mmCIF file of C-alpha atoms in Angstrom:
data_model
loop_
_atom_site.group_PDB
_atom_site.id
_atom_site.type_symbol
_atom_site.label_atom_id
_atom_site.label_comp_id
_atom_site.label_asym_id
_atom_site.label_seq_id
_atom_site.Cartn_x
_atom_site.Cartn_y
_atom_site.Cartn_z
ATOM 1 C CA UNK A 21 137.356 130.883 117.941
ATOM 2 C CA UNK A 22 139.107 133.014 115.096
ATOM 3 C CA UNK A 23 137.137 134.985 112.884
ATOM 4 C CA UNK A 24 138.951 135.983 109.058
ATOM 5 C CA UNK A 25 137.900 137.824 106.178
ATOM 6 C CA UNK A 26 137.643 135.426 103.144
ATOM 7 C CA UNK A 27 136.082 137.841 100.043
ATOM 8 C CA UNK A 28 134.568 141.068 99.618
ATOM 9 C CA UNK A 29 131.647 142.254 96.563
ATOM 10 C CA UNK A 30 130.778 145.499 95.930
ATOM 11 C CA UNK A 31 130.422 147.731 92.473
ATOM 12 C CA UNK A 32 130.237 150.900 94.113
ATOM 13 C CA UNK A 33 126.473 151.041 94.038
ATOM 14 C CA UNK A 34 124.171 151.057 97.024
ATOM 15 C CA UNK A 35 123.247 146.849 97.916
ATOM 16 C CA UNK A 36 119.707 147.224 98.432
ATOM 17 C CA UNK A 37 118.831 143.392 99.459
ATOM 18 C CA UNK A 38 120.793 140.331 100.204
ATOM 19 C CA UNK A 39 118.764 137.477 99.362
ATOM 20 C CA UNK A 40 120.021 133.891 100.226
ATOM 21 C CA UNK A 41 118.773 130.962 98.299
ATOM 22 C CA UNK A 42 118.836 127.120 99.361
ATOM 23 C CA UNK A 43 120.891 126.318 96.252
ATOM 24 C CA UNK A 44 123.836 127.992 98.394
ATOM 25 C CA UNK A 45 123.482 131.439 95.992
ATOM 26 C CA UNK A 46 123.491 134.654 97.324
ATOM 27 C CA UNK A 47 121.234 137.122 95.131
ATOM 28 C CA UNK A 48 122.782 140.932 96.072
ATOM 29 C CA UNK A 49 120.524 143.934 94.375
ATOM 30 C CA UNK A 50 121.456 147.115 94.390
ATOM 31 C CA UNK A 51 120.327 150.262 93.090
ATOM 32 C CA UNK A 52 121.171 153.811 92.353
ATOM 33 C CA UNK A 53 118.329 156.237 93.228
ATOM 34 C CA UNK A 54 119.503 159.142 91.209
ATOM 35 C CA UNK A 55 120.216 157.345 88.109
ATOM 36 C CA UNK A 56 117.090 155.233 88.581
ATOM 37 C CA UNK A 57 118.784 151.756 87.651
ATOM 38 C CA UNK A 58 118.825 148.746 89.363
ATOM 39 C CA UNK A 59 121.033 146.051 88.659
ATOM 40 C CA UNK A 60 121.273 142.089 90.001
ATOM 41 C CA UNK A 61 124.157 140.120 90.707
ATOM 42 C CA UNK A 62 124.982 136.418 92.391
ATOM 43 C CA UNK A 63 127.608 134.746 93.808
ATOM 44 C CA UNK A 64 127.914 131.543 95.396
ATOM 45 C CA UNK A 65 127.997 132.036 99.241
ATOM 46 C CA UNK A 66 130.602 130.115 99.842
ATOM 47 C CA UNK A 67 133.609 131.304 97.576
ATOM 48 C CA UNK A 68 132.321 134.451 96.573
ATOM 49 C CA UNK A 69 132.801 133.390 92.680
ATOM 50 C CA UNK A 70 130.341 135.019 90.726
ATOM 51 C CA UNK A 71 127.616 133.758 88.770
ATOM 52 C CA UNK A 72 126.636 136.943 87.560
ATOM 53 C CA UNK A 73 127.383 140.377 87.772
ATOM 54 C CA UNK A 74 125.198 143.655 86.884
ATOM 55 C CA UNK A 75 122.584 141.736 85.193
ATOM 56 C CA UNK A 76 119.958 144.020 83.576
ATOM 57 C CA UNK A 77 116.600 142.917 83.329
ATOM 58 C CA UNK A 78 114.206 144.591 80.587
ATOM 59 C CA UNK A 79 113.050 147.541 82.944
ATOM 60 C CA UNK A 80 116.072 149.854 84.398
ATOM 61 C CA UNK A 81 114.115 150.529 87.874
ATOM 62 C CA UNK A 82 110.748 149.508 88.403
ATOM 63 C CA UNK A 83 111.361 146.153 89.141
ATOM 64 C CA UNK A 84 111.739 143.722 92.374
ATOM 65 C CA UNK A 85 112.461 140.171 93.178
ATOM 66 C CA UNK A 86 109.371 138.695 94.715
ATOM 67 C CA UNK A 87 111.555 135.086 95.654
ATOM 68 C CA UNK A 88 114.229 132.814 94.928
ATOM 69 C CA UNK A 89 113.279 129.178 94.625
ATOM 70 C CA UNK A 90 115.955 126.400 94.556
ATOM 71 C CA UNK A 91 117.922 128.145 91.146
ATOM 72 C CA UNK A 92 115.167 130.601 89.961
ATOM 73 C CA UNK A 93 114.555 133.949 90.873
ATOM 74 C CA UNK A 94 110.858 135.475 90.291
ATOM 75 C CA UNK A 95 110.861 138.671 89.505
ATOM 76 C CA UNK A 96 108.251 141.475 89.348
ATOM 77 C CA UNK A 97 107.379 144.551 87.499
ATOM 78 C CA UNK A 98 105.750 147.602 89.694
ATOM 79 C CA UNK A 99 102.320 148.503 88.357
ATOM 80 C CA UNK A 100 103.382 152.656 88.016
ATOM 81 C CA UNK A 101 106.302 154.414 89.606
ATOM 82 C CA UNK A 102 104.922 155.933 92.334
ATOM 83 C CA UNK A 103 102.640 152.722 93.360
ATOM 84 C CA UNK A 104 104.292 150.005 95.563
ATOM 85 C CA UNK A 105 101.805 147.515 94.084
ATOM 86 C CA UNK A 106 103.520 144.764 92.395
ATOM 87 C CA UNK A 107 102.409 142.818 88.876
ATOM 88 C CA UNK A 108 103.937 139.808 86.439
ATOM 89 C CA UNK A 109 105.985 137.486 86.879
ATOM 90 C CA UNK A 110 109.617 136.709 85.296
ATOM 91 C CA UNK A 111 110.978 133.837 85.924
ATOM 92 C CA UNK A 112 114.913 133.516 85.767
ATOM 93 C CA UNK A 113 117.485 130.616 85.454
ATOM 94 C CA UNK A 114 120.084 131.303 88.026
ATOM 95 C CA UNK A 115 122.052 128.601 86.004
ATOM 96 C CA UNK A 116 121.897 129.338 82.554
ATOM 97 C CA UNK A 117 120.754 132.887 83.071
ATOM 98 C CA UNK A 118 118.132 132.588 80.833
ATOM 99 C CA UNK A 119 114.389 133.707 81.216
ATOM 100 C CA UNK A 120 112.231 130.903 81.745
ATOM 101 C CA UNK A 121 108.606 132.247 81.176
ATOM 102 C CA UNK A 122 106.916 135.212 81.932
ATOM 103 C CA UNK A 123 103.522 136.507 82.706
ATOM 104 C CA UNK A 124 102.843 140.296 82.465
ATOM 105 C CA UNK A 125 99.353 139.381 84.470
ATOM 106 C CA UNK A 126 99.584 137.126 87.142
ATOM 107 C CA UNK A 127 100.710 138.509 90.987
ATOM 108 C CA UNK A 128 102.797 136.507 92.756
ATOM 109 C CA UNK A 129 101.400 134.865 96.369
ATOM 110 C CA UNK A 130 104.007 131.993 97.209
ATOM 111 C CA UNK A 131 105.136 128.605 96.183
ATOM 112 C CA UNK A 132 104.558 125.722 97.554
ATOM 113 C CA UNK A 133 105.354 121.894 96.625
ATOM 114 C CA UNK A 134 106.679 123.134 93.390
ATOM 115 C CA UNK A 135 103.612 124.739 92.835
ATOM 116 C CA UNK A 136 103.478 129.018 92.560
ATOM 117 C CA UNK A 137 100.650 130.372 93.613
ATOM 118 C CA UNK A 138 99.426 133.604 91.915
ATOM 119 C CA UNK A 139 96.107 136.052 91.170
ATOM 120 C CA UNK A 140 94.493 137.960 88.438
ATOM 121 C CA UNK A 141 92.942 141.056 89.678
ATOM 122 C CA UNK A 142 89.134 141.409 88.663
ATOM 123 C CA UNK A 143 86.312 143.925 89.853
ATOM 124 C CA UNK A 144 84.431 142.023 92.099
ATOM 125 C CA UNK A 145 87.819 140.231 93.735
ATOM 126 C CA UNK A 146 90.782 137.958 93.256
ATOM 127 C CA UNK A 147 90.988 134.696 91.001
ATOM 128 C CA UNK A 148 93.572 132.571 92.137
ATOM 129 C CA UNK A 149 95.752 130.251 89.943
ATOM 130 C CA UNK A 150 98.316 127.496 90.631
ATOM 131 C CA UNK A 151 101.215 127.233 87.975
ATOM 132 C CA UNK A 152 103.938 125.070 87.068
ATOM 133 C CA UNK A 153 106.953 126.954 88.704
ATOM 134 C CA UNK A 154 109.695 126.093 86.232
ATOM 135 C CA UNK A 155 107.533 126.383 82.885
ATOM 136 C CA UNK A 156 104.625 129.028 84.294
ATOM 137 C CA UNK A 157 102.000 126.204 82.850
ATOM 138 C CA UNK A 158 98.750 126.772 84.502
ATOM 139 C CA UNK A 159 97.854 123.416 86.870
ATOM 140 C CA UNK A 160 94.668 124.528 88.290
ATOM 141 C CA UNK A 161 91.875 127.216 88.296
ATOM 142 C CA UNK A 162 91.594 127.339 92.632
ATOM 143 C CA UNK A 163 88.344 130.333 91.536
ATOM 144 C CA UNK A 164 88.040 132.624 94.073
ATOM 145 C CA UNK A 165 88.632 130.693 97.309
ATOM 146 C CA UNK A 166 90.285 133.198 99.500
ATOM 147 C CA UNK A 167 90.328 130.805 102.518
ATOM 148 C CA UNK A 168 91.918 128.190 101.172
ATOM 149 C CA UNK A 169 94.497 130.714 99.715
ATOM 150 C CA UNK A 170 95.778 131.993 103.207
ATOM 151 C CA UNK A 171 95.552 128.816 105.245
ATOM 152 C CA UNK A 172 97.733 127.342 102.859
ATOM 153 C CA UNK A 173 99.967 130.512 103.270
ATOM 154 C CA UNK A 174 100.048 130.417 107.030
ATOM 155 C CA UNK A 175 101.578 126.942 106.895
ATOM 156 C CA UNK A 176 104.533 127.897 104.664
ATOM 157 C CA UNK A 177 104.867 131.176 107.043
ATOM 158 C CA UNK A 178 104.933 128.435 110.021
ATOM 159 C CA UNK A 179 107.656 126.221 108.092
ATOM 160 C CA UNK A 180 109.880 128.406 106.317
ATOM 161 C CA UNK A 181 113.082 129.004 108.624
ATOM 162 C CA UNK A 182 116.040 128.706 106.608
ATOM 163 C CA UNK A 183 118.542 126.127 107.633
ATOM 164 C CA UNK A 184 121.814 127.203 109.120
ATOM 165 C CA UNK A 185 120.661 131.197 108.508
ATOM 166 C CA UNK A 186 120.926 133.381 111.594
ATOM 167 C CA UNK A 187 119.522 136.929 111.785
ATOM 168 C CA UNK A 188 119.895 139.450 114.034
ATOM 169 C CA UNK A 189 116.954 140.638 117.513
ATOM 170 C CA UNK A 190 117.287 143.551 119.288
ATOM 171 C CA UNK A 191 118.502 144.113 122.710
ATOM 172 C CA UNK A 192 116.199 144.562 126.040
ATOM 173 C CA UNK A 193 117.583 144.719 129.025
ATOM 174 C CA UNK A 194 114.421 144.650 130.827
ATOM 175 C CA UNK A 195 113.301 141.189 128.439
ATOM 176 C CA UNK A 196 117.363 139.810 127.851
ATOM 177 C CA UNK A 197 117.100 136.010 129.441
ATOM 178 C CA UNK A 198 121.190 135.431 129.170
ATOM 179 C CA UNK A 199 122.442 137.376 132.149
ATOM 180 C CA UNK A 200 126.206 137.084 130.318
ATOM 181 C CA UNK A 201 124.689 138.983 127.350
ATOM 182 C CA UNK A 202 122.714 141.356 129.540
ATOM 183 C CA UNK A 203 125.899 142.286 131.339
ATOM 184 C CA UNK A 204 127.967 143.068 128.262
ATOM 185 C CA UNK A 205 125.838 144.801 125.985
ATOM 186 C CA UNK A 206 124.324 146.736 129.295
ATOM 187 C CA UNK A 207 128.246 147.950 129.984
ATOM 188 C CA UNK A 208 129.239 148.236 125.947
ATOM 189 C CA UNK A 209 126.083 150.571 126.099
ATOM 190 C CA UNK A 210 127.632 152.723 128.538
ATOM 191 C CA UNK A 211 130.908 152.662 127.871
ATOM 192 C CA UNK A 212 130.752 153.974 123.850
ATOM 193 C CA UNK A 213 127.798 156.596 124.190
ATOM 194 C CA UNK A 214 125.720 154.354 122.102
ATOM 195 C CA UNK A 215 122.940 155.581 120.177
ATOM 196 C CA UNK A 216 119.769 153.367 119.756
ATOM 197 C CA UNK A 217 119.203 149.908 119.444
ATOM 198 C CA UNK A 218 121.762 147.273 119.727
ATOM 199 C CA UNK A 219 121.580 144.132 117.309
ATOM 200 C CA UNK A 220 123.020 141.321 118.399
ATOM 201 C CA UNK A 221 123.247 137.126 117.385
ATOM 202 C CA UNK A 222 123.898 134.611 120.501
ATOM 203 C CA UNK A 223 126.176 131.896 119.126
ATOM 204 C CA UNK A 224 126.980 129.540 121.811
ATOM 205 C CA UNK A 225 130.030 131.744 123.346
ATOM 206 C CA UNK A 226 130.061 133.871 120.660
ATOM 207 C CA UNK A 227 128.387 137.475 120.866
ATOM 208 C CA UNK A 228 128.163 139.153 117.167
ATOM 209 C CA UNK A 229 126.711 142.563 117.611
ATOM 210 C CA UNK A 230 126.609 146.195 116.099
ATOM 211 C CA UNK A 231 125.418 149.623 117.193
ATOM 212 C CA UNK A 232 126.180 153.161 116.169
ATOM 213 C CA UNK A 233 128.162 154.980 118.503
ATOM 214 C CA UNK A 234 127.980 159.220 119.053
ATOM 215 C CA UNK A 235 130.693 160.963 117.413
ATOM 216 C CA UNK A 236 132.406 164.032 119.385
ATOM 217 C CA UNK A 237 130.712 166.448 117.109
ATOM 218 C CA UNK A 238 127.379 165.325 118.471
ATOM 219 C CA UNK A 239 125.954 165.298 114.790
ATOM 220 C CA UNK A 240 127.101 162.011 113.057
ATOM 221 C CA UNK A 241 127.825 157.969 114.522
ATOM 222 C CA UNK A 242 129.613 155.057 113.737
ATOM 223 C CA UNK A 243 127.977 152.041 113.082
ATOM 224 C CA UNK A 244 130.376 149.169 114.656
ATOM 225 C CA UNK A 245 130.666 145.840 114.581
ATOM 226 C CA UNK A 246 131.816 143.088 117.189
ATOM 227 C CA UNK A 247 132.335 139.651 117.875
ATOM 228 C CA UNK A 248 132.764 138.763 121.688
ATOM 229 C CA UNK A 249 133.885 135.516 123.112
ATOM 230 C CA UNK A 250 131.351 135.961 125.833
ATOM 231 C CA UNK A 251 132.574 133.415 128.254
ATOM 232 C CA UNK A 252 136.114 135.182 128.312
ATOM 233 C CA UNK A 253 134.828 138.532 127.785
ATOM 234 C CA UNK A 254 136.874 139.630 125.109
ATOM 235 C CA UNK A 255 136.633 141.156 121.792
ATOM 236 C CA UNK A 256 137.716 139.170 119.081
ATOM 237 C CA UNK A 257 136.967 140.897 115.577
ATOM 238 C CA UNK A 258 136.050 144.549 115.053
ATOM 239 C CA UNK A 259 134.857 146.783 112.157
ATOM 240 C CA UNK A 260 133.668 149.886 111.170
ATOM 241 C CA UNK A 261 130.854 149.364 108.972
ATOM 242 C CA UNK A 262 129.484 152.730 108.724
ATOM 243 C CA UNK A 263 131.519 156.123 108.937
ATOM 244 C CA UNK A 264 129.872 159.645 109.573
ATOM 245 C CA UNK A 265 126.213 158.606 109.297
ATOM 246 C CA UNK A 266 123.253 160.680 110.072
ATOM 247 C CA UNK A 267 120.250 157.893 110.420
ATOM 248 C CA UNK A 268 120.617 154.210 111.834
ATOM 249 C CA UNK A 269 121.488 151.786 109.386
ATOM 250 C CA UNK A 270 119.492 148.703 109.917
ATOM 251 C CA UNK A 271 120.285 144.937 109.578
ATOM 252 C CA UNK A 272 124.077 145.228 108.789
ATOM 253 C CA UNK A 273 125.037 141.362 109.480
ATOM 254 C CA UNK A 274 123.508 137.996 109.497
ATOM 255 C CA UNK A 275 125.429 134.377 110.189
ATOM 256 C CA UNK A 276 125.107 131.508 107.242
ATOM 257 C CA UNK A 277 126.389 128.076 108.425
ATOM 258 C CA UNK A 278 130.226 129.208 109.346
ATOM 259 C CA UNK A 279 129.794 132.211 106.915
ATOM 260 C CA UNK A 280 129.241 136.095 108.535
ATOM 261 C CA UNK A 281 128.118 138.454 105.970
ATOM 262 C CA UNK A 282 128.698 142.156 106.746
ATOM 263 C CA UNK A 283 127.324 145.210 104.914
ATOM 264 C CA UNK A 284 129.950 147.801 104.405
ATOM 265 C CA UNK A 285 129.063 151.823 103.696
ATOM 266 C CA UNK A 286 126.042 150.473 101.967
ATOM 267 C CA UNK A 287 127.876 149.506 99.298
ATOM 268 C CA UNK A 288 130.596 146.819 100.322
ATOM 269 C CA UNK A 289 129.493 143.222 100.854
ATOM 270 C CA UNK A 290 132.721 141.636 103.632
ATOM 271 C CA UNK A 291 132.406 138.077 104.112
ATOM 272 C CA UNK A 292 134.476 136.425 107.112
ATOM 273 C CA UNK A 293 134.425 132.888 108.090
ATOM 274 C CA UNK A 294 133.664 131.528 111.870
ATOM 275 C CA UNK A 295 136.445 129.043 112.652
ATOM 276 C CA UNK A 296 136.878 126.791 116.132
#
């Protein structure tokens, strides 16, 4: 197994999300705190070639991608700046870049069969809608049938598990059922002064895993990354992903198909491909 870098993204800002879509996209948001902007780009997973870069929509910060749907992203405004609550819908045209409809009143639930499920917020409770997902064209009035609402949400929780996506668990020795992965992550552990939790992926005999490691100063880690043919026991790709950090730095890789996708200082996207 050989591991090589294929393409890297970044503009310097801090990537915020990484959100794959089934269209073979990769949505990458990032924002800059300070400035208060927030800006969205895509590429095609594959390649790296972008689709867009930087793209601006209407507000500079307070706003959030609720989902991406085959080649539309759904987008949401935040109600004020210091309330996480979410409201409207913008729907976007991954392909022609375009902005399909928009609602400045309906919340976003889910979509399901084509069909996006939303609310209006009203005094005495929630009125749920269903809407045509590509032209926001209300279908059906579903009233106030909560029920209904979340068993029909619990299924698409049950289904949705992206094919060929693999994301990271943490390591416990006390729980770990592969005694070869037990072994090696219990002696890495040891061996590098490790600090916290371990994140690892199980590939068949490949072991993909980072941690942040105690620098000599005793006040700042590295966050490293490794690949391990586990069967042989030997390292086969390294990086440092994170130099001089004070706090953990969560969910740094995840595995698409062939594809691993690596988050760099926060604001470097490194894509390497798995090859037999």
């Amino acid at each position: 197994m050989k591991i090589k870098k294929e393409y890297t993204f970044s503009n310097n800002k801090q990537i915020w999300r990484l959100l794959p879509s089934e269209t073979g996209k990769l949505v990458i948001e990032e924002r800059d705190p300070e400035a208060k902007e927030v800006f969205f780009s895509c590429i095609e997973i594959n390649s790296g070639n972008k689709i867009f870069n930087k793209l601006f929509i209407e507000e500079k910060f307070w706003i959030g991608i609720e989902k991406i749907y085959k080649n539309t992203i759904f987008f949401h405004r935040f109600r004020k700046p210091d309330m996480p609550g979410h409201i409207g819908i913008i729907a976007f045209d991954i392909l022609s870049k375009n902005i399909l409809w928009r609602n400045d009143d309906y919340i976003f639930l889910f979509i399901y069969n084509d069909e996006l499920y939303c609310f209006k917020e009203r005094f005495e409770g929630r009125n749920y809608f269903k809407l045509n997902y590509k032209t926001g064209e209300l279908l059906e009035n579903v009233g106030e049938n909560a029920v209904e609402i979340s068993t029909l949400r619990e299924k698409i929780l049950d289904e949705e598990n992206p094919e060929g996506y693999y994301f990271t668990k943490q390591f416990f020795p006390e729980t770990e059922g592969n005694e070869k992965v037990k072994k090696f992550l219990f002696e890495e552990r040891n061996q590098n002064l490790i600090s916290g939790k371990i994140d690892y992926i199980l590939l068949q005999n490949l072991l993909f895993f980072s941690f942040h490691q105690i620098q000599p100063s005793g006040d700042e880690m590295k966050n490293i990354f490794k690949a391990v043919d586990i069967d042989k026991g030997k390292v086969i790709f390294e990086e440092e992903l994170n130099r001089g950090v004070k706090n953990f730095v969560p969910d740094s890789f995840f595995i698409k198909d062939d594809l691993l996708f690596l988050l760099k200082e926060k604001t470097e996207l490194l894509v390497c491909s798995i090859k037999k």
